[in-house]
Amino acid sequence: MNRIIWSVLFAVSATFAGMSAREVMDVQALRHKVPHETTVMKIELIDRRAYQEERILRRLDLDRGNDLMSSLMVFDAPADVRGTALLTRENAGQPNDQWIYFPSRRRLQRIAQARRNGYFMGTDFTYEDMDPESIDDYAYAHVRSENINSNDCFVIEAVPASEKIQRASGYGKRVLWIRKDILFTIRVEFYDRNGNLMKTQMNSELENLQGNVWRARRSFMDNINKQHQTIVEVISRDVTTELPETAFTERHILTGRYMQ
Amino acid sequence: MSLGESIRRQMLWHSRHPLLTLAVLGAISALAFIPAGRVRIVTSIDSLMMKDDPEREYYLQTRRIFGSEAMAMVYIEDPNLFSPTKLAAMQELVNELENIHGIISAESLFSVTDIDARDDQLDIHPLIGWAPENHPDAAAIQKRARAHPVIQRLLLSPDADATAIQLRIDMDNGHADDMRALCAEIENVLALHTGTFDRLKQLGRPYVIDQETAYILHDQRVIMPLAICVLVIMLVSILTSFKGAVLPLLTSGISILWTLAFMGIFKLPITELTFMVPALIIVIGSTEDIHLLAEYRSGRKAGMERQPAIERMVARLAIAVIFTAITTFAGFATIIATPIPVLRQFGIVASFGLLVNPLVTISLIPACLALFPDHAGRARSDTSITRIETRVLEILARMRRRPVITILCVSLPCIAAGIYGATCVKADNNIIAFFRSNSPIVQRADRMHEKLSGTESFCIRLDAAEPFAFRNPENLGYALQLQDYLVEAGWIDRSISLTDYLAYIHAALGESNTSLPATTQGIAEYLLLLHRNEIEPYVSPDYQILNIVVRHNLRSSRELMPRIQALREHIAQTCPPNLEAGVTGEMLLVNKAVKAIIAGQLRGILVIAFIAALLLSILFRSVRIGCIALVPNLLPIGIQFGVMALAGIPLNTATSMAAAISIGLAVDDTIHLLMRFYGQDRNLPPALAVERSLRHLIRPITATSLSLTLGFLVMRFSRFVPISDFALLAAMVLLAALVADLVLTPTLLSLKIMHPPYRPETEEPSSEEL
């Protein structure tokens, strides 16, 4: 039995091994999708003096079909930012819609999409980093293979595919390390337009949710420029509970139901 | 055995064992090369602050929380600053500067978050994420930048033609000790962009430290050779022999080497003050050499053999040499008591050097005179005096015939000048005040002040009892009120705090009714829009301590400290009970040291006056004589204060030493004069004794005083303003003391009150002299 499983895995790996960078990205984008996902995570912000600040974030993701996602991120702690929310809706062939909600202002504010390189809620992730990978917006190149922690990886370079994307992006280039066996990104390096390394993201403590779907329980973003770090640790993850599409509407937020 | 006898025996021993003496001196000097080579130039702002100042710990704690307010800065000015090419070059420059080892972060137009909430869209992004590629984009960035309130006058001039890159320095990992290297690295980066901008200049802490060190090296290159030239000229003119000039140079050279070794052993650095010690040793140390050599030559001219001439020299001058050495040493030693490290180091090094110098003199000069053959030369006999000297002596004699008028004529102007000066002279202590107004450092700082904000800064620190207190609108409101107070006061260029960022977001989101959000929740939500790095210098991570950074251009403590006092009083009256407020900053601590400078000045004068009076009293076995003889040396201090008041010279780390040092030096002439009067000339009638003493000493006293005056004037060429002022003041005091010694001391000696039945340990006057 084991021999059969290994043969299949080898065959799959061999198939991945022959793929172009773009094909790897296409397969990866589909491979780890689930229709509904609710994740509660702890975000640790660490400054250059090692002072830590903690936030609890609840993230709801919904696959609306046609490869289009909606997501809602809600701060549950600390108390003074509880209820602050970010709603993102992926659009086909258009820029995503994104709104931020501040409970004290009781108003949803649309986030401009022209530039996405501002930092997200004091973390070292930018709004751009929070978006699902828009594969058509980037040109991918398989630069080499590399072994990281005994994991054979594709090393894929992603550069903005157009002038427009380049101007909107905060990065000149990203380099992704994608495990060949499960097609999961375990490391990303972010470079500026001059080729200087800006940030490094490491995804670790991988868990297999179901079938080919994998997730990282821990994500570490090291902002070299700002000497600041963000650690995201998953507290709980639920891919079984269905999420209604109404949970991703402006009305749902404005009526306060998103906190129930 | 008395001290005088002991010194005499020692000097004679050296003259009888010259080879052994030279061998010992040579061996010590050879060993001294090793530690002397370890001496390093170290200039730091810390050395200008008072040690053990409790406010210093408060400042250091503030620095640990918020980082140092002392930064490296790059000033950029260009009328087309916001063109695509200039912005691209600027971005490259920022990246290169950020990559320098020792730089924590760079605050620039490229690190600023721009928040735009127009058309119901919230746009949060770096003000300049990437340099624009066309002029319309560049113009749009310029428009946004000019509308950004947080960066106004901090990172951008109102005309948008000047900007600054503020580089935060890692002060905790040894970089604070190597500011010159940091400055050089920054300069290397700037050199790559030469010609890109109209002005591209470095400012800030590393540049100041680098310039200080460069000035020290310059001064050493200029002042040392000049001091040697002055000494040689004086020696040749006095002794009419080039050979005669060699010995004082040799004693100075050995003393300097030993002093450097002392510095090396005790890790005392070359600073903006200790660098002048070698020149001081050359100038001051040579005076006793002049007296000794003049006396020796006088004996040789009188037909004496070498050894008898040495013995006469020793008999007549041993006590004077040692006592004058003690007063000179004491003048410098008074400085050691100061709590200001840079002054204390100078006091230690200078007093050591001037303690060692007479020791070298009393061993080397008898040994060399005994060992090396000499010629009588063409020197005049010491009894023959020039026409000018005769004329001066006649004038002095006439003045002594009206002692009261003479005493009043000399004393009253000095006292009046002293009273006037004491009321007008102000103390000042500031690192920038070391530089001349036309120096690049001052000009760059002035330009930056004109276009952006001054390079001077301090902090207002607000401490709350509870964490997250500075997410409370009331507490932030107080910080805002303090900032408004400073703006109204009108003397600051800019203040910046967390409130500026919150107010900016508040306004950007269209909330124009209030300056800040009304609720803690509102503030916390705004904080989510900021990266911690942006607000790190202004609020502690737990939001318990708030920091308001104030930029200004007041470099003088005279101008700054009263305003700081007013600010403190305002805070004391307005600070809510749940907050504790403090005003701190590196430069405030430096400025605070003015009190120590004033105290040091007074202490120095009193201590040296006491020591000089004590020594004179011991030497002449009369407290009355000791005190009265001191008067001519104290009066020139009045002249010093008068000159300081008229010329606007402040009392600072360097000028505060002038009076004490000058008294210590000036009293040397008094000792020589009194030694002669109460020694060889004692059996003569007082008027004749005064005349004879003056006739004998007018030339060496004038020569040594002029030598010292010229020596100090050489230091006038220092690029450091306080050193230059110190040199002028010391020279003036010495000249005034010379006049007082020639006019007032003989007049006082002609009074009955100064005629005790005492004679010190000197030989009988020779028949030739009688």
Coordinates of C-alpha atoms in Angstrom, one line a residue, chain A residues 6-247:
Chain A
W6 CA 4.8 6.8 -2.7
S7 CA 4.5 6.0 -6.4
V8 CA 1.6 8.4 -6.7
L9 CA 3.3 11.1 -4.7
F10 CA 6.4 10.7 -6.8
A11 CA 4.4 10.9 -9.9
V12 CA 2.7 14.1 -8.7
S13 CA 6.0 15.6 -7.7
A14 CA 7.5 14.7 -11.0
T15 CA 4.6 16.3 -12.7
F16 CA 5.0 19.5 -10.7
A17 CA 8.7 19.4 -11.4
G18 CA 8.2 19.8 -15.1
M19 CA 5.8 22.7 -14.8
S20 CA 6.6 26.3 -15.7
A21 CA 6.6 29.0 -13.1
R22 CA 3.2 30.3 -14.3
E23 CA 1.8 26.7 -14.2
V24 CA 3.0 26.3 -10.7
M25 CA 1.3 29.5 -9.6
D26 CA -1.9 28.5 -11.4
V27 CA -2.0 25.1 -9.8
Q28 CA -1.1 26.5 -6.4
A29 CA -3.9 29.1 -6.5
L30 CA -6.5 26.4 -7.0
R31 CA -5.0 23.7 -4.9
H32 CA -5.3 25.3 -1.5
K33 CA -8.7 26.9 -1.9
V34 CA -11.6 26.0 0.4
P35 CA -15.1 27.4 0.0
H36 CA -15.4 28.7 3.6
E37 CA -12.8 29.4 6.1
T38 CA -12.8 31.1 9.5
T39 CA -9.5 31.7 11.2
V40 CA -8.7 33.2 14.5
M41 CA -5.2 34.4 14.8
K42 CA -2.9 36.1 17.2
I43 CA -0.8 38.9 15.6
E44 CA 2.4 39.8 17.5
L45 CA 4.1 43.0 16.5
I46 CA 7.8 43.2 17.7
D47 CA 9.7 46.5 17.5
R48 CA 13.4 46.9 17.3
R49 CA 13.7 47.0 21.1
A50 CA 11.8 43.6 21.2
Y51 CA 8.7 45.2 22.7
Q52 CA 5.7 43.0 21.7
E53 CA 2.2 44.1 21.1
E54 CA -0.6 41.6 20.6
R55 CA -3.8 41.7 18.6
I56 CA -6.4 39.1 18.0
L57 CA -7.8 39.0 14.5
R58 CA -10.7 37.0 13.1
R59 CA -10.6 36.3 9.4
L60 CA -13.5 35.0 7.4
D61 CA -13.0 33.9 3.8
L62 CA -15.6 32.9 1.3
D63 CA -15.1 31.5 -2.2
R64 CA -17.9 33.2 -4.2
G65 CA -17.2 31.0 -7.2
N66 CA -15.4 31.8 -10.4
D67 CA -12.1 32.0 -8.4
L68 CA -13.4 35.1 -6.7
M69 CA -12.9 35.5 -2.9
S70 CA -14.4 37.7 -0.3
S71 CA -12.8 38.2 3.0
L72 CA -13.6 40.0 6.3
M73 CA -11.0 40.7 8.9
V74 CA -12.2 41.8 12.3
F75 CA -10.1 42.8 15.3
D76 CA -11.4 41.2 18.5
A77 CA -8.6 42.4 20.8
P78 CA -7.4 44.6 22.3
A79 CA -10.6 46.1 23.5
D80 CA -10.0 49.6 22.2
V81 CA -9.8 48.4 18.6
R82 CA -12.4 45.6 18.9
G83 CA -14.7 45.7 15.9
T84 CA -12.3 47.4 13.5
A85 CA -12.9 45.6 10.3
L86 CA -11.5 45.2 6.8
L87 CA -13.8 43.9 4.1
T88 CA -12.3 42.8 0.8
R89 CA -14.1 41.7 -2.3
E90 CA -12.3 40.3 -5.3
N91 CA -13.6 41.4 -8.6
A92 CA -13.1 39.7 -12.0
G93 CA -10.9 41.8 -14.3
Q94 CA -11.1 44.8 -12.0
P95 CA -9.3 46.0 -8.9
N96 CA -10.6 44.5 -5.7
D97 CA -13.0 46.4 -3.5
Q98 CA -11.9 47.1 0.0
W99 CA -13.5 48.9 2.9
I100 CA -12.3 49.7 6.4
Y101 CA -14.7 50.1 9.2
F102 CA -13.9 52.0 12.4
P103 CA -16.6 51.4 15.1
S104 CA -16.0 54.9 16.6
R105 CA -16.8 56.6 13.3
R106 CA -19.6 54.1 12.5
R107 CA -18.7 54.5 8.8
L108 CA -17.3 52.3 6.2
Q109 CA -14.4 53.9 4.3
R110 CA -13.4 52.6 0.9
I111 CA -9.7 51.9 0.6
A112 CA -8.3 53.4 -2.6
Q113 CA -6.9 50.7 -4.9
A114 CA -4.5 52.7 -6.9
R115 CA -1.6 52.2 -4.4
R116 CA -1.6 49.2 -2.2
N117 CA 1.8 49.7 -0.6
G118 CA 0.7 51.1 2.8
Y119 CA 1.1 48.9 5.9
F120 CA -1.9 47.1 7.0
M121 CA -3.0 48.0 10.5
G122 CA 0.4 48.6 11.9
T123 CA 1.7 45.2 10.8
D124 CA 4.5 44.5 8.4
F125 CA 2.1 43.2 5.8
T126 CA 0.9 45.7 3.3
Y127 CA -2.6 45.8 1.9
E128 CA -1.0 44.3 -1.2
D129 CA 0.3 41.4 0.9
M130 CA -3.2 40.7 2.2
D131 CA -4.7 40.3 -1.3
P132 CA -4.9 36.9 -2.9
E133 CA -2.2 36.4 -5.5
S134 CA -3.4 38.0 -8.8
I135 CA -1.6 35.7 -11.1
D136 CA -2.3 37.7 -14.3
D137 CA -0.7 40.8 -12.8
Y138 CA 2.7 39.2 -12.5
A139 CA 5.3 37.6 -14.7
Y140 CA 6.8 34.5 -13.1
A141 CA 10.1 32.9 -13.7
H142 CA 11.5 29.7 -12.3
V143 CA 15.0 30.8 -11.4
R144 CA 16.2 27.6 -9.6
S145 CA 15.3 24.9 -7.2
E146 CA 16.5 25.0 -3.7
N147 CA 16.2 22.9 -0.6
I148 CA 14.9 24.6 2.5
N149 CA 14.7 22.5 5.7
S150 CA 14.8 19.3 3.7
N151 CA 12.0 20.5 1.5
D152 CA 12.7 20.7 -2.2
C153 CA 11.4 24.1 -3.5
F154 CA 10.7 25.9 -6.7
V155 CA 12.3 29.3 -6.4
I156 CA 10.1 31.6 -8.5
E157 CA 10.6 35.2 -9.2
A158 CA 7.5 37.4 -9.6
V159 CA 7.7 40.8 -11.1
P160 CA 4.8 43.1 -12.0
A161 CA 3.6 42.3 -15.5
S162 CA 2.7 45.9 -16.4
E163 CA 3.8 49.4 -15.8
K164 CA 0.5 50.0 -14.0
I165 CA 0.9 47.1 -11.6
Q166 CA 4.5 48.1 -11.0
R167 CA 3.5 51.6 -10.1
A168 CA 0.8 50.4 -7.7
S169 CA 3.0 47.8 -6.1
G170 CA 5.4 48.4 -3.3
Y171 CA 7.8 45.9 -4.6
G172 CA 10.0 45.6 -7.6
K173 CA 10.3 41.9 -7.3
R174 CA 9.2 39.0 -5.1
V175 CA 11.0 35.7 -4.8
L176 CA 8.8 32.8 -3.6
W177 CA 10.0 29.4 -2.3
I178 CA 7.2 26.9 -3.1
R179 CA 7.5 23.4 -1.8
K180 CA 7.5 21.0 -4.8
D181 CA 5.6 18.3 -2.9
I182 CA 2.6 20.3 -1.8
L183 CA 2.9 23.5 -3.8
F184 CA 2.8 25.6 -0.7
T185 CA 4.8 28.9 -0.4
I186 CA 7.0 28.6 2.6
R187 CA 9.2 31.7 2.1
V188 CA 8.8 35.0 0.3
E189 CA 11.4 37.7 -0.1
F190 CA 10.3 41.2 -1.1
Y191 CA 12.6 43.4 -3.0
D192 CA 12.4 47.1 -3.9
R193 CA 12.9 48.4 -7.4
N194 CA 16.6 48.8 -6.8
G195 CA 16.9 45.1 -5.9
N196 CA 17.3 45.8 -2.2
L197 CA 15.7 43.2 0.1
M198 CA 12.9 44.8 2.1
K199 CA 11.2 42.0 3.9
T200 CA 11.2 38.3 4.3
Q201 CA 8.1 36.2 5.1
M202 CA 8.5 32.6 6.5
N203 CA 5.5 30.3 6.7
S204 CA 5.9 27.4 9.0
E205 CA 4.2 24.7 11.1
L206 CA 2.3 23.5 8.0
E207 CA -0.9 21.5 8.5
N208 CA -2.9 19.5 6.1
L209 CA -6.5 20.7 6.3
Q210 CA -8.0 18.2 3.8
G211 CA -6.8 16.6 0.6
N212 CA -4.3 18.8 -1.0
V213 CA -5.2 21.8 1.1
W214 CA -2.4 23.0 3.3
R215 CA -2.1 26.0 5.7
A216 CA 0.7 27.5 7.8
R217 CA 0.0 27.8 11.5
R218 CA 2.7 30.4 11.8
S219 CA 3.8 33.2 9.5
F220 CA 6.7 35.4 10.3
M221 CA 7.3 38.7 8.5
D222 CA 10.7 40.3 9.1
N223 CA 10.7 43.9 7.9
I224 CA 14.4 44.5 7.4
N225 CA 13.9 48.1 6.4
K226 CA 12.0 49.0 9.5
Q227 CA 13.7 46.5 11.8
H228 CA 10.2 45.4 12.9
Q229 CA 8.6 42.0 12.8
T230 CA 5.1 40.6 12.7
I231 CA 4.3 37.1 13.8
V232 CA 0.9 35.6 12.9
E233 CA -0.1 32.5 14.8
V234 CA -3.3 30.6 14.1
I235 CA -5.3 30.0 17.2
S236 CA -8.2 28.2 15.5
R237 CA -9.2 27.4 12.0
D238 CA -12.6 26.2 10.8
V239 CA -13.2 25.1 7.2
T240 CA -16.5 23.3 7.9
T241 CA -18.8 26.0 8.9
E242 CA -20.5 27.6 6.0
L243 CA -20.4 31.3 5.7
P244 CA -23.3 33.2 4.1
E245 CA -22.4 35.7 1.4
T246 CA -24.4 38.3 3.4
A247 CA -21.6 38.2 6.0

